[in-house]
Structure formats: structure tokens, C-alpha cells
Tab-separated table of C-alpha atoms in Angstrom:
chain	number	residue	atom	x	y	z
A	1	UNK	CA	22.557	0.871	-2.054
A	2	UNK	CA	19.286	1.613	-0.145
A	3	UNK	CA	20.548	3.969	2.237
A	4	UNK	CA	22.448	6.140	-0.528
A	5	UNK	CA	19.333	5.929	-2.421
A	6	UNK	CA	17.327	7.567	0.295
A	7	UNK	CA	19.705	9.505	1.478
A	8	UNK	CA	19.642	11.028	-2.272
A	9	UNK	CA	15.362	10.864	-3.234
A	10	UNK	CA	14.454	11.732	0.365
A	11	UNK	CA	15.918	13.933	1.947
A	12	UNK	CA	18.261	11.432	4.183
A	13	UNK	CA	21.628	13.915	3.921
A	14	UNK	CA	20.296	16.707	6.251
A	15	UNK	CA	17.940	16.099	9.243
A	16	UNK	CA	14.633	18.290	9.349
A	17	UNK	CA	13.947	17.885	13.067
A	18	UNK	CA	15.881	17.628	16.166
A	19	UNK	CA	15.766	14.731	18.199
A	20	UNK	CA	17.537	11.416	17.887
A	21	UNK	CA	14.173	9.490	18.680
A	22	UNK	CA	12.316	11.740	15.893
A	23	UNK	CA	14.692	11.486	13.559
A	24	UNK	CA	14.752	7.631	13.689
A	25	UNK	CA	11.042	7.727	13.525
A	26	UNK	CA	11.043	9.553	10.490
A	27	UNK	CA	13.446	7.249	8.902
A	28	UNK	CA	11.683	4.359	10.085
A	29	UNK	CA	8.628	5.954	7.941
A	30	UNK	CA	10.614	6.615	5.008
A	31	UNK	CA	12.371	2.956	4.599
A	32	UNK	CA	9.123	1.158	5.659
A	33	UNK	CA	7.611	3.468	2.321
A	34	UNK	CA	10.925	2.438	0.503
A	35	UNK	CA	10.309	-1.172	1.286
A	36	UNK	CA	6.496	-0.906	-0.073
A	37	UNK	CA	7.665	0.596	-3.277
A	38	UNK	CA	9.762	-2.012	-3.701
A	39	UNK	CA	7.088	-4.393	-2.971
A	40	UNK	CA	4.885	-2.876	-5.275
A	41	UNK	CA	7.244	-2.735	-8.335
A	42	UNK	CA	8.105	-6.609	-7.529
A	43	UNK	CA	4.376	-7.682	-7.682
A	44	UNK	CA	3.799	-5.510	-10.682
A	45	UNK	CA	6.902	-7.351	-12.868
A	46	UNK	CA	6.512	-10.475	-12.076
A	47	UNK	CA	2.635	-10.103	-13.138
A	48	UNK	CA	0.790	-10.099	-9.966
A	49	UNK	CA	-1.273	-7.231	-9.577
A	50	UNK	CA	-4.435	-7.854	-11.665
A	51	UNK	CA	-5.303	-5.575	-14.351
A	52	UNK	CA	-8.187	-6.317	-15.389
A	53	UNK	CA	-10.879	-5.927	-12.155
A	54	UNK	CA	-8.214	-4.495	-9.532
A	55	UNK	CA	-9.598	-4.761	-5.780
A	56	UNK	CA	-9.271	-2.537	-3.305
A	57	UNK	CA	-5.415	-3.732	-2.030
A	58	UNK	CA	-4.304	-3.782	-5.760
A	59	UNK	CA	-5.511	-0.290	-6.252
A	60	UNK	CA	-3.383	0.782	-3.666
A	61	UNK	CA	-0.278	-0.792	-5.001
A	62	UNK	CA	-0.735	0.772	-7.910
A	63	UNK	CA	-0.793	4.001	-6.296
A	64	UNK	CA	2.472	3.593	-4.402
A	65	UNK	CA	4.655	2.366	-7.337
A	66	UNK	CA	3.246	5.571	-9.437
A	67	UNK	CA	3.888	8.095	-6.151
A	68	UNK	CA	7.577	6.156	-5.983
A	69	UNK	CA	8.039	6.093	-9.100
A	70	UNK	CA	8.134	10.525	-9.652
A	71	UNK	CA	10.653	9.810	-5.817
């Protein structure tokens, strides 16, 4: 279900650029960013992100699972 999920919330169905090598790049970007959302939204449910005094890394996290979540 990853693919198809990309393929639908990123732009996966067409291809933007020409090039085998750039297009796998550019995938390569957008499931490594797919994998950190999910990363983000894991840490976040199971309770591990801190809310009260976030630190720099948290911060960041919390940034990724809001951009993701509007994907």
C-alpha cells in the first residue's frame, strides 16, 4: 500500500523529469520523506516525543508529521 499511496499524495503516476537515474533519485527522496512521516507519527502515538520541553530533534518531528499530515 505504500507505493499506491505515493503514487496518489505525490505525484508518483506521471514522471516530472526525464531520466531513469533522476527519476529514481526523486523517488528515493520522496519514500525516504514517506518513511520519516511514518516515523514521526509512530513516535508521536506511542508517546515518545516529549511535550512538555521539546529539543531540537523533537521539534523537527513535529514538523514532519504536521507537513505529512496536509500530504
Amino acid at each position: 500500500r505504500v507505493y499506491a499511496d505515493c503514487k496518489e499524495k505525490h505525484g508518483l503516476r506521471f514522471t516530472r523529469i526525464r531520466g531513469l537515474k533522476k527519476n529514481q533519485q526523486e523517488s528515493l527522496i520522496i519514500f525516504g520523506c514517506h518513511n520519516l512521516g511514518k516515523l514521526a507519527r509512530m513516535k508521536k502515538r506511542r508517546g515518545l516525543i516529549n511535550t512538555t520541553s521539546p529539543n531540537k530533534k523533537e521539534r523537527h518531528i513535529r514538523k514532519i508529521v504536521q507537513i505529512y499530515q496536509f500530504a
